[in-house]
């Protein structure tokens, strides 16, 4: 029994439970776990463009249904709280993007989750209906 306890303690020291550790990005979190944005989108039953918008926080947090936050948390093996905290942050530019302009680039305005789902051409009709069905429950 003490051998098992020692192994568990050693594992906790080497890899502490980081479920509530701040998330630097949804896609970055997936990549740290060996998954691509495509893998994350598939696991969360979303599309790559929708996950990209959520990753960049281009969707207004109050419009995101709890089911979407739960799906992302489960896909990332993180807590709902950690994902929710991340999604409440300020919008950000795409990582590794290059901007060649005379003016400072601006971010587009945040959009409603359900509008993003409605306008997402990469989302299958089945998944679109799944997410849109939540809109009436959220109101």
mmCIF file of N, CA and C in Angstrom:
data_model
loop_
_atom_site.group_PDB
_atom_site.id
_atom_site.type_symbol
_atom_site.label_atom_id
_atom_site.label_comp_id
_atom_site.label_asym_id
_atom_site.label_seq_id
_atom_site.Cartn_x
_atom_site.Cartn_y
_atom_site.Cartn_z
ATOM 1 N N UNK A 1 0.823 -1.197 0.000
ATOM 2 C CA UNK A 1 0.000 0.000 0.000
ATOM 3 C C UNK A 1 0.863 1.256 0.000
ATOM 4 N N UNK A 2 1.927 1.274 0.792
ATOM 5 C CA UNK A 2 2.772 2.463 0.856
ATOM 6 C C UNK A 2 3.486 2.718 -0.469
ATOM 7 N N UNK A 3 3.760 1.674 -1.232
ATOM 8 C CA UNK A 3 4.382 1.844 -2.537
ATOM 9 C C UNK A 3 3.427 2.612 -3.459
ATOM 10 N N UNK A 4 2.163 2.260 -3.426
ATOM 11 C CA UNK A 4 1.167 2.940 -4.246
ATOM 12 C C UNK A 4 1.041 4.396 -3.815
ATOM 13 N N UNK A 5 1.013 4.634 -2.515
ATOM 14 C CA UNK A 5 0.916 6.007 -2.021
ATOM 15 C C UNK A 5 2.137 6.822 -2.437
ATOM 16 N N UNK A 6 3.323 6.226 -2.363
ATOM 17 C CA UNK A 6 4.538 6.920 -2.787
ATOM 18 C C UNK A 6 4.500 7.253 -4.276
ATOM 19 N N UNK A 7 4.012 6.311 -5.092
ATOM 20 C CA UNK A 7 3.910 6.567 -6.523
ATOM 21 C C UNK A 7 2.904 7.675 -6.811
ATOM 22 N N UNK A 8 1.774 7.663 -6.116
ATOM 23 C CA UNK A 8 0.778 8.710 -6.300
ATOM 24 C C UNK A 8 1.324 10.070 -5.885
ATOM 25 N N UNK A 9 2.037 10.100 -4.765
ATOM 26 C CA UNK A 9 2.622 11.364 -4.308
ATOM 27 C C UNK A 9 3.659 11.870 -5.309
ATOM 28 N N UNK A 10 4.503 10.976 -5.798
ATOM 29 C CA UNK A 10 5.525 11.355 -6.769
ATOM 30 C C UNK A 10 4.867 11.898 -8.040
ATOM 31 N N UNK A 11 3.804 11.258 -8.479
ATOM 32 C CA UNK A 11 3.096 11.729 -9.675
ATOM 33 C C UNK A 11 2.521 13.123 -9.450
ATOM 34 N N UNK A 12 1.974 13.379 -8.267
ATOM 35 C CA UNK A 12 1.411 14.689 -7.967
ATOM 36 C C UNK A 12 2.489 15.761 -7.931
ATOM 37 N N UNK A 13 3.664 15.430 -7.453
ATOM 38 C CA UNK A 13 4.765 16.384 -7.396
ATOM 39 C C UNK A 13 5.258 16.687 -8.812
ATOM 40 N N UNK A 14 5.387 15.633 -9.633
ATOM 41 C CA UNK A 14 5.884 15.812 -10.991
ATOM 42 C C UNK A 14 4.833 16.422 -11.919
ATOM 43 N N UNK A 15 3.579 16.052 -11.725
ATOM 44 C CA UNK A 15 2.504 16.499 -12.608
ATOM 45 C C UNK A 15 1.299 16.873 -11.749
ATOM 46 N N UNK A 16 1.356 18.023 -11.057
ATOM 47 C CA UNK A 16 0.249 18.388 -10.179
ATOM 48 C C UNK A 16 -1.040 18.586 -10.965
ATOM 49 N N UNK A 17 -2.152 18.397 -10.272
ATOM 50 C CA UNK A 17 -3.452 18.602 -10.907
ATOM 51 C C UNK A 17 -3.544 20.053 -11.339
ATOM 52 N N UNK A 18 -3.551 20.264 -12.645
ATOM 53 C CA UNK A 18 -3.547 21.628 -13.166
ATOM 54 C C UNK A 18 -4.853 21.965 -13.853
ATOM 55 N N UNK A 19 -5.935 21.334 -13.431
ATOM 56 C CA UNK A 19 -7.226 21.559 -14.062
ATOM 57 C C UNK A 19 -7.668 23.002 -14.042
ATOM 58 N N UNK A 20 -7.291 23.761 -13.007
ATOM 59 C CA UNK A 20 -7.693 25.156 -12.917
ATOM 60 C C UNK A 20 -6.574 26.128 -13.276
ATOM 61 N N UNK A 21 -5.437 25.598 -13.710
ATOM 62 C CA UNK A 21 -4.343 26.452 -14.160
ATOM 63 C C UNK A 21 -4.851 27.299 -15.318
ATOM 64 N N UNK A 22 -4.476 28.571 -15.377
ATOM 65 C CA UNK A 22 -4.948 29.419 -16.469
ATOM 66 C C UNK A 22 -4.584 28.841 -17.836
ATOM 67 N N UNK A 23 -5.481 29.028 -18.766
ATOM 68 C CA UNK A 23 -5.287 28.547 -20.134
ATOM 69 C C UNK A 23 -4.731 29.703 -20.962
ATOM 70 N N UNK A 24 -3.678 29.442 -21.710
ATOM 71 C CA UNK A 24 -3.097 30.498 -22.550
ATOM 72 C C UNK A 24 -3.797 30.578 -23.902
ATOM 73 N N UNK A 25 -4.466 29.530 -24.287
ATOM 74 C CA UNK A 25 -5.207 29.488 -25.538
ATOM 75 C C UNK A 25 -5.808 28.106 -25.707
ATOM 76 N N UNK A 26 -6.986 28.034 -26.307
ATOM 77 C CA UNK A 26 -7.623 26.728 -26.486
ATOM 78 C C UNK A 26 -6.803 25.849 -27.414
ATOM 79 N N UNK A 27 -6.361 26.415 -28.519
ATOM 80 C CA UNK A 27 -5.576 25.647 -29.486
ATOM 81 C C UNK A 27 -4.215 25.297 -28.892
ATOM 82 N N UNK A 28 -3.596 26.239 -28.191
ATOM 83 C CA UNK A 28 -2.298 25.968 -27.555
ATOM 84 C C UNK A 28 -2.434 24.853 -26.525
ATOM 85 N N UNK A 29 -3.527 24.857 -25.801
ATOM 86 C CA UNK A 29 -3.777 23.809 -24.803
ATOM 87 C C UNK A 29 -3.934 22.451 -25.483
ATOM 88 N N UNK A 30 -4.659 22.426 -26.591
ATOM 89 C CA UNK A 30 -4.819 21.172 -27.335
ATOM 90 C C UNK A 30 -3.468 20.693 -27.861
ATOM 91 N N UNK A 31 -2.682 21.612 -28.420
ATOM 92 C CA UNK A 31 -1.378 21.242 -28.969
ATOM 93 C C UNK A 31 -0.440 20.734 -27.886
ATOM 94 N N UNK A 32 -0.537 21.306 -26.688
ATOM 95 C CA UNK A 32 0.296 20.835 -25.577
ATOM 96 C C UNK A 32 -0.055 19.396 -25.207
ATOM 97 N N UNK A 33 -1.246 18.995 -25.555
ATOM 98 C CA UNK A 33 -1.697 17.629 -25.273
ATOM 99 C C UNK A 33 -1.578 16.730 -26.507
ATOM 100 N N UNK A 34 -0.908 17.247 -27.542
ATOM 101 C CA UNK A 34 -0.659 16.446 -28.735
ATOM 102 C C UNK A 34 -1.812 16.418 -29.732
ATOM 103 N N UNK A 35 -2.735 17.362 -29.621
ATOM 104 C CA UNK A 35 -3.887 17.402 -30.518
ATOM 105 C C UNK A 35 -3.831 18.655 -31.391
ATOM 106 N N UNK A 36 -4.408 18.563 -32.555
ATOM 107 C CA UNK A 36 -4.467 19.701 -33.471
ATOM 108 C C UNK A 36 -5.782 20.447 -33.270
ATOM 109 N N UNK A 37 -5.918 21.580 -33.942
ATOM 110 C CA UNK A 37 -7.171 22.325 -33.875
ATOM 111 C C UNK A 37 -8.302 21.477 -34.472
ATOM 112 N N UNK A 38 -7.987 20.681 -35.477
ATOM 113 C CA UNK A 38 -8.986 19.792 -36.076
ATOM 114 C C UNK A 38 -9.451 18.748 -35.058
ATOM 115 N N UNK A 39 -8.507 18.200 -34.300
ATOM 116 C CA UNK A 39 -8.854 17.232 -33.259
ATOM 117 C C UNK A 39 -9.746 17.877 -32.197
ATOM 118 N N UNK A 40 -9.373 19.083 -31.781
ATOM 119 C CA UNK A 40 -10.155 19.798 -30.774
ATOM 120 C C UNK A 40 -11.562 20.069 -31.283
ATOM 121 N N UNK A 41 -11.678 20.528 -32.509
ATOM 122 C CA UNK A 41 -12.999 20.809 -33.086
ATOM 123 C C UNK A 41 -13.848 19.542 -33.139
ATOM 124 N N UNK A 42 -13.246 18.451 -33.540
ATOM 125 C CA UNK A 42 -13.974 17.180 -33.620
ATOM 126 C C UNK A 42 -14.434 16.721 -32.234
ATOM 127 N N UNK A 43 -13.546 16.774 -31.260
ATOM 128 C CA UNK A 43 -13.898 16.339 -29.901
ATOM 129 C C UNK A 43 -14.984 17.208 -29.277
ATOM 130 N N UNK A 44 -14.980 18.498 -29.602
ATOM 131 C CA UNK A 44 -15.963 19.423 -29.031
ATOM 132 C C UNK A 44 -17.223 19.518 -29.897
ATOM 133 N N UNK A 45 -17.260 18.766 -31.002
ATOM 134 C CA UNK A 45 -18.386 18.768 -31.933
ATOM 135 C C UNK A 45 -18.655 20.162 -32.495
ATOM 136 N N UNK A 46 -17.556 20.807 -32.893
ATOM 137 C CA UNK A 46 -17.620 22.138 -33.491
ATOM 138 C C UNK A 46 -16.861 22.097 -34.804
ATOM 139 N N UNK A 47 -16.686 23.239 -35.426
ATOM 140 C CA UNK A 47 -15.885 23.327 -36.647
ATOM 141 C C UNK A 47 -14.577 24.033 -36.314
ATOM 142 N N UNK A 48 -13.610 23.907 -37.188
ATOM 143 C CA UNK A 48 -12.324 24.584 -36.997
ATOM 144 C C UNK A 48 -12.504 26.103 -36.930
ATOM 145 N N UNK A 49 -13.293 26.713 -37.849
ATOM 146 C CA UNK A 49 -13.474 28.167 -37.739
ATOM 147 C C UNK A 49 -14.134 28.596 -36.425
ATOM 148 N N UNK A 50 -15.095 27.829 -35.934
ATOM 149 C CA UNK A 50 -15.755 28.180 -34.681
ATOM 150 C C UNK A 50 -14.787 28.064 -33.504
ATOM 151 N N UNK A 51 -13.996 27.010 -33.477
ATOM 152 C CA UNK A 51 -12.986 26.863 -32.425
ATOM 153 C C UNK A 51 -11.969 27.996 -32.520
ATOM 154 N N UNK A 52 -11.600 28.370 -33.747
ATOM 155 C CA UNK A 52 -10.669 29.485 -33.930
ATOM 156 C C UNK A 52 -11.210 30.786 -33.369
ATOM 157 N N UNK A 53 -12.492 31.051 -33.595
ATOM 158 C CA UNK A 53 -13.106 32.264 -33.045
ATOM 159 C C UNK A 53 -13.150 32.215 -31.520
ATOM 160 N N UNK A 54 -13.466 31.055 -30.982
ATOM 161 C CA UNK A 54 -13.489 30.923 -29.522
ATOM 162 C C UNK A 54 -12.079 31.073 -28.954
ATOM 163 N N UNK A 55 -11.108 30.503 -29.640
ATOM 164 C CA UNK A 55 -9.713 30.605 -29.209
ATOM 165 C C UNK A 55 -9.251 32.059 -29.176
ATOM 166 N N UNK A 56 -9.662 32.828 -30.161
ATOM 167 C CA UNK A 56 -9.268 34.241 -30.236
ATOM 168 C C UNK A 56 -10.209 35.136 -29.432
ATOM 169 N N UNK A 57 -11.204 34.526 -28.813
ATOM 170 C CA UNK A 57 -12.204 35.227 -27.987
ATOM 171 C C UNK A 57 -12.939 36.286 -28.803
ATOM 172 N N UNK A 58 -13.323 35.896 -30.017
ATOM 173 C CA UNK A 58 -14.070 36.782 -30.897
ATOM 174 C C UNK A 58 -15.580 36.578 -30.756
ATOM 175 N N UNK A 59 -15.968 35.766 -29.792
ATOM 176 C CA UNK A 59 -17.380 35.519 -29.505
ATOM 177 C C UNK A 59 -17.666 36.026 -28.098
ATOM 178 N N UNK A 60 -18.744 36.807 -27.975
ATOM 179 C CA UNK A 60 -19.110 37.371 -26.673
ATOM 180 C C UNK A 60 -19.372 36.258 -25.668
ATOM 181 N N UNK A 61 -18.689 36.335 -24.556
ATOM 182 C CA UNK A 61 -18.809 35.288 -23.546
ATOM 183 C C UNK A 61 -20.250 35.042 -23.095
ATOM 184 N N UNK A 62 -21.042 36.069 -22.792
ATOM 185 C CA UNK A 62 -22.408 35.790 -22.313
ATOM 186 C C UNK A 62 -23.279 35.019 -23.306
ATOM 187 N N UNK A 63 -22.910 35.030 -24.582
ATOM 188 C CA UNK A 63 -23.714 34.324 -25.585
ATOM 189 C C UNK A 63 -23.302 32.857 -25.741
ATOM 190 N N UNK A 64 -22.202 32.450 -25.124
ATOM 191 C CA UNK A 64 -21.715 31.074 -25.274
ATOM 192 C C UNK A 64 -22.486 30.172 -24.318
ATOM 193 N N UNK A 65 -23.170 29.160 -24.849
ATOM 194 C CA UNK A 65 -23.927 28.267 -23.963
ATOM 195 C C UNK A 65 -22.993 27.425 -23.096
ATOM 196 N N UNK A 66 -23.468 27.092 -21.922
ATOM 197 C CA UNK A 66 -22.686 26.280 -20.996
ATOM 198 C C UNK A 66 -22.291 24.954 -21.648
ATOM 199 N N UNK A 67 -23.153 24.409 -22.486
ATOM 200 C CA UNK A 67 -22.846 23.139 -23.152
ATOM 201 C C UNK A 67 -21.594 23.259 -24.026
ATOM 202 N N UNK A 68 -21.388 24.413 -24.650
ATOM 203 C CA UNK A 68 -20.195 24.618 -25.481
ATOM 204 C C UNK A 68 -18.949 24.706 -24.611
ATOM 205 N N UNK A 69 -19.068 25.385 -23.478
ATOM 206 C CA UNK A 69 -17.939 25.488 -22.556
ATOM 207 C C UNK A 69 -17.592 24.105 -22.004
ATOM 208 N N UNK A 70 -18.621 23.336 -21.658
ATOM 209 C CA UNK A 70 -18.400 21.969 -21.164
ATOM 210 C C UNK A 70 -17.739 21.099 -22.225
ATOM 211 N N UNK A 71 -18.185 21.235 -23.481
ATOM 212 C CA UNK A 71 -17.618 20.434 -24.568
ATOM 213 C C UNK A 71 -16.137 20.746 -24.759
ATOM 214 N N UNK A 72 -15.785 22.027 -24.700
ATOM 215 C CA UNK A 72 -14.375 22.414 -24.816
ATOM 216 C C UNK A 72 -13.572 21.911 -23.627
ATOM 217 N N UNK A 73 -14.129 22.045 -22.428
ATOM 218 C CA UNK A 73 -13.430 21.590 -21.219
ATOM 219 C C UNK A 73 -13.169 20.090 -21.287
ATOM 220 N N UNK A 74 -14.171 19.353 -21.708
ATOM 221 C CA UNK A 74 -14.005 17.905 -21.802
ATOM 222 C C UNK A 74 -12.986 17.544 -22.886
ATOM 223 N N UNK A 75 -13.043 18.222 -24.015
ATOM 224 C CA UNK A 75 -12.109 17.944 -25.110
ATOM 225 C C UNK A 75 -10.667 18.249 -24.714
ATOM 226 N N UNK A 76 -10.496 19.237 -23.827
ATOM 227 C CA UNK A 76 -9.158 19.636 -23.390
ATOM 228 C C UNK A 76 -8.746 18.972 -22.079
ATOM 229 N N UNK A 77 -9.657 18.220 -21.485
ATOM 230 C CA UNK A 77 -9.420 17.606 -20.173
ATOM 231 C C UNK A 77 -9.056 18.673 -19.143
ATOM 232 N N UNK A 78 -9.839 19.751 -19.150
ATOM 233 C CA UNK A 78 -9.656 20.857 -18.219
ATOM 234 C C UNK A 78 -10.985 21.116 -17.520
ATOM 235 N N UNK A 79 -10.977 21.946 -16.491
ATOM 236 C CA UNK A 79 -12.214 22.237 -15.789
ATOM 237 C C UNK A 79 -13.041 23.254 -16.573
ATOM 238 N N UNK A 80 -14.329 23.227 -16.326
ATOM 239 C CA UNK A 80 -15.230 24.196 -16.948
ATOM 240 C C UNK A 80 -14.821 25.600 -16.516
ATOM 241 N N UNK A 81 -14.435 25.739 -15.257
ATOM 242 C CA UNK A 81 -14.028 27.046 -14.723
ATOM 243 C C UNK A 81 -12.826 27.600 -15.476
ATOM 244 N N UNK A 82 -11.830 26.772 -15.731
ATOM 245 C CA UNK A 82 -10.627 27.234 -16.440
ATOM 246 C C UNK A 82 -10.968 27.685 -17.858
ATOM 247 N N UNK A 83 -11.816 26.928 -18.545
ATOM 248 C CA UNK A 83 -12.200 27.296 -19.909
ATOM 249 C C UNK A 83 -13.044 28.571 -19.889
ATOM 250 N N UNK A 84 -13.971 28.654 -18.940
ATOM 251 C CA UNK A 84 -14.821 29.847 -18.835
ATOM 252 C C UNK A 84 -13.977 31.091 -18.566
ATOM 253 N N UNK A 85 -13.008 30.976 -17.668
ATOM 254 C CA UNK A 85 -12.129 32.121 -17.387
ATOM 255 C C UNK A 85 -11.401 32.571 -18.646
ATOM 256 N N UNK A 86 -10.914 31.611 -19.411
ATOM 257 C CA UNK A 86 -10.198 31.955 -20.637
ATOM 258 C C UNK A 86 -11.122 32.683 -21.613
ATOM 259 N N UNK A 87 -12.317 32.163 -21.801
ATOM 260 C CA UNK A 87 -13.247 32.738 -22.766
ATOM 261 C C UNK A 87 -13.717 34.139 -22.387
ATOM 262 N N UNK A 88 -13.565 34.506 -21.137
ATOM 263 C CA UNK A 88 -13.976 35.832 -20.681
ATOM 264 C C UNK A 88 -12.913 36.895 -20.908
ATOM 265 N N UNK A 89 -11.765 36.492 -21.395
ATOM 266 C CA UNK A 89 -10.681 37.443 -21.627
ATOM 267 C C UNK A 89 -10.944 38.343 -22.818
ATOM 268 N N UNK A 90 -10.005 39.237 -23.037
ATOM 269 C CA UNK A 90 -10.112 40.196 -24.153
ATOM 270 C C UNK A 90 -9.837 39.485 -25.472
ATOM 271 N N UNK A 91 -10.477 39.944 -26.557
ATOM 272 C CA UNK A 91 -10.187 39.369 -27.883
ATOM 273 C C UNK A 91 -8.709 39.543 -28.215
ATOM 274 N N UNK A 92 -8.201 38.646 -29.047
ATOM 275 C CA UNK A 92 -6.795 38.736 -29.416
ATOM 276 C C UNK A 92 -6.596 38.419 -30.887
ATOM 277 N N UNK A 93 -5.478 38.891 -31.396
ATOM 278 C CA UNK A 93 -5.123 38.630 -32.779
ATOM 279 C C UNK A 93 -4.716 37.179 -32.938
ATOM 280 N N UNK A 94 -4.794 36.695 -34.149
ATOM 281 C CA UNK A 94 -4.355 35.339 -34.435
ATOM 282 C C UNK A 94 -2.859 35.245 -34.180
ATOM 283 N N UNK A 95 -2.452 34.171 -33.532
ATOM 284 C CA UNK A 95 -1.027 33.965 -33.295
ATOM 285 C C UNK A 95 -0.336 33.668 -34.617
ATOM 286 N N UNK A 96 0.876 34.106 -34.744
ATOM 287 C CA UNK A 96 1.717 33.887 -35.912
ATOM 288 C C UNK A 96 1.202 34.594 -37.160
ATOM 289 N N UNK A 97 0.238 35.493 -37.001
ATOM 290 C CA UNK A 97 -0.243 36.255 -38.161
ATOM 291 C C UNK A 97 0.730 37.393 -38.427
ATOM 292 N N UNK A 98 0.866 37.762 -39.676
ATOM 293 C CA UNK A 98 1.737 38.867 -40.043
ATOM 294 C C UNK A 98 0.880 39.967 -40.631
ATOM 295 N N UNK A 99 1.099 41.158 -40.139
ATOM 296 C CA UNK A 99 0.305 42.292 -40.589
ATOM 297 C C UNK A 99 1.220 43.284 -41.297
ATOM 298 N N UNK A 100 0.950 43.505 -42.563
ATOM 299 C CA UNK A 100 1.717 44.454 -43.359
ATOM 300 C C UNK A 100 0.779 45.605 -43.713
ATOM 301 N N UNK A 101 0.816 46.630 -42.903
ATOM 302 C CA UNK A 101 -0.071 47.769 -43.132
ATOM 303 C C UNK A 101 0.561 49.022 -42.557
ATOM 304 N N UNK A 102 0.097 50.141 -43.027
ATOM 305 C CA UNK A 102 0.586 51.412 -42.501
ATOM 306 C C UNK A 102 -0.094 51.777 -41.195
ATOM 307 N N UNK A 103 -1.217 51.133 -40.909
ATOM 308 C CA UNK A 103 -1.957 51.412 -39.690
ATOM 309 C C UNK A 103 -1.927 50.198 -38.779
ATOM 310 N N UNK A 104 -2.172 50.451 -37.523
ATOM 311 C CA UNK A 104 -2.253 49.359 -36.557
ATOM 312 C C UNK A 104 -3.493 48.530 -36.881
ATOM 313 N N UNK A 105 -3.366 47.211 -36.965
ATOM 314 C CA UNK A 105 -4.532 46.391 -37.268
ATOM 315 C C UNK A 105 -5.548 46.459 -36.125
ATOM 316 N N UNK A 106 -6.800 46.273 -36.474
ATOM 317 C CA UNK A 106 -7.856 46.273 -35.466
ATOM 318 C C UNK A 106 -8.540 44.917 -35.468
ATOM 319 N N UNK A 107 -9.053 44.560 -34.324
ATOM 320 C CA UNK A 107 -9.800 43.315 -34.207
ATOM 321 C C UNK A 107 -11.237 43.545 -34.631
ATOM 322 N N UNK A 108 -11.819 42.521 -35.217
ATOM 323 C CA UNK A 108 -13.238 42.637 -35.541
ATOM 324 C C UNK A 108 -14.029 42.586 -34.230
ATOM 325 N N UNK A 109 -15.252 43.060 -34.284
ATOM 326 C CA UNK A 109 -16.061 43.065 -33.077
ATOM 327 C C UNK A 109 -16.470 41.645 -32.714
ATOM 328 N N UNK A 110 -16.711 41.439 -31.448
ATOM 329 C CA UNK A 110 -17.142 40.119 -31.001
ATOM 330 C C UNK A 110 -18.551 39.849 -31.513
ATOM 331 N N UNK A 111 -18.809 38.597 -31.813
ATOM 332 C CA UNK A 111 -20.137 38.244 -32.300
ATOM 333 C C UNK A 111 -20.826 37.279 -31.352
ATOM 334 N N UNK A 112 -22.098 37.127 -31.553
ATOM 335 C CA UNK A 112 -22.921 36.216 -30.780
ATOM 336 C C UNK A 112 -22.579 34.777 -31.172
ATOM 337 N N UNK A 113 -22.546 33.878 -30.214
ATOM 338 C CA UNK A 113 -22.224 32.479 -30.480
ATOM 339 C C UNK A 113 -23.165 31.890 -31.531
ATOM 340 N N UNK A 114 -24.452 32.131 -31.367
ATOM 341 C CA UNK A 114 -25.427 31.525 -32.264
ATOM 342 C C UNK A 114 -25.374 32.125 -33.673
ATOM 343 N N UNK A 115 -25.009 33.395 -33.791
ATOM 344 C CA UNK A 115 -24.790 33.986 -35.109
ATOM 345 C C UNK A 115 -23.573 33.336 -35.773
ATOM 346 N N UNK A 116 -22.540 33.104 -34.992
ATOM 347 C CA UNK A 116 -21.337 32.449 -35.520
ATOM 348 C C UNK A 116 -21.668 31.044 -36.008
ATOM 349 N N UNK A 117 -22.494 30.326 -35.250
ATOM 350 C CA UNK A 117 -22.904 28.976 -35.648
ATOM 351 C C UNK A 117 -23.737 29.047 -36.929
ATOM 352 N N UNK A 118 -24.689 29.952 -36.971
ATOM 353 C CA UNK A 118 -25.563 30.109 -38.136
ATOM 354 C C UNK A 118 -24.761 30.406 -39.410
ATOM 355 N N UNK A 119 -23.720 31.216 -39.300
ATOM 356 C CA UNK A 119 -22.951 31.662 -40.462
ATOM 357 C C UNK A 119 -21.741 30.796 -40.782
ATOM 358 N N UNK A 120 -21.513 29.758 -40.010
ATOM 359 C CA UNK A 120 -20.339 28.900 -40.185
ATOM 360 C C UNK A 120 -20.591 27.881 -41.297
ATOM 361 N N UNK A 121 -19.965 28.088 -42.442
ATOM 362 C CA UNK A 121 -20.163 27.179 -43.576
ATOM 363 C C UNK A 121 -19.415 25.856 -43.413
ATOM 364 N N UNK A 122 -18.477 25.789 -42.487
ATOM 365 C CA UNK A 122 -17.721 24.554 -42.272
ATOM 366 C C UNK A 122 -18.422 23.614 -41.292
ATOM 367 N N UNK A 123 -19.431 24.097 -40.611
ATOM 368 C CA UNK A 123 -20.141 23.299 -39.611
ATOM 369 C C UNK A 123 -21.179 22.423 -40.302
ATOM 370 N N UNK A 124 -21.202 21.140 -39.965
ATOM 371 C CA UNK A 124 -22.195 20.251 -40.567
ATOM 372 C C UNK A 124 -23.591 20.684 -40.127
ATOM 373 N N UNK A 125 -24.570 20.362 -40.932
ATOM 374 C CA UNK A 125 -25.951 20.738 -40.619
ATOM 375 C C UNK A 125 -26.407 20.104 -39.303
ATOM 376 N N UNK A 126 -25.981 18.883 -39.072
ATOM 377 C CA UNK A 126 -26.349 18.190 -37.826
ATOM 378 C C UNK A 126 -25.791 18.932 -36.610
ATOM 379 N N UNK A 127 -24.536 19.311 -36.680
ATOM 380 C CA UNK A 127 -23.924 20.039 -35.562
ATOM 381 C C UNK A 127 -24.507 21.442 -35.437
ATOM 382 N N UNK A 128 -24.802 22.079 -36.546
ATOM 383 C CA UNK A 128 -25.423 23.407 -36.509
ATOM 384 C C UNK A 128 -26.749 23.327 -35.747
ATOM 385 N N UNK A 129 -27.568 22.346 -36.085
ATOM 386 C CA UNK A 129 -28.866 22.188 -35.420
ATOM 387 C C UNK A 129 -28.691 21.865 -33.934
ATOM 388 N N UNK A 130 -27.675 21.081 -33.628
ATOM 389 C CA UNK A 130 -27.385 20.756 -32.223
ATOM 390 C C UNK A 130 -27.133 22.027 -31.417
ATOM 391 N N UNK A 131 -26.266 22.900 -31.922
ATOM 392 C CA UNK A 131 -25.931 24.124 -31.197
ATOM 393 C C UNK A 131 -27.072 25.126 -31.217
ATOM 394 N N UNK A 132 -27.769 25.236 -32.341
ATOM 395 C CA UNK A 132 -28.871 26.199 -32.416
ATOM 396 C C UNK A 132 -30.052 25.790 -31.534
ATOM 397 N N UNK A 133 -30.210 24.491 -31.297
ATOM 398 C CA UNK A 133 -31.284 24.026 -30.410
ATOM 399 C C UNK A 133 -31.084 24.544 -28.990
ATOM 400 N N UNK A 134 -29.858 24.860 -28.642
ATOM 401 C CA UNK A 134 -29.574 25.372 -27.300
ATOM 402 C C UNK A 134 -29.983 26.826 -27.139
ATOM 403 N N UNK A 135 -30.153 27.534 -28.237
ATOM 404 C CA UNK A 135 -30.480 28.952 -28.151
ATOM 405 C C UNK A 135 -31.808 29.180 -27.451
ATOM 406 N N UNK A 136 -32.798 28.395 -27.764
ATOM 407 C CA UNK A 136 -34.105 28.585 -27.115
ATOM 408 C C UNK A 136 -34.034 28.246 -25.629
ATOM 409 N N UNK A 137 -33.177 27.326 -25.264
ATOM 410 C CA UNK A 137 -33.011 26.966 -23.838
ATOM 411 C C UNK A 137 -32.282 28.065 -23.072
ATOM 412 N N UNK A 138 -31.380 28.769 -23.763
ATOM 413 C CA UNK A 138 -30.578 29.801 -23.109
ATOM 414 C C UNK A 138 -31.364 31.087 -22.883
ATOM 415 N N UNK A 139 -32.390 31.320 -23.683
ATOM 416 C CA UNK A 139 -33.135 32.579 -23.577
ATOM 417 C C UNK A 139 -34.149 32.552 -22.473
#
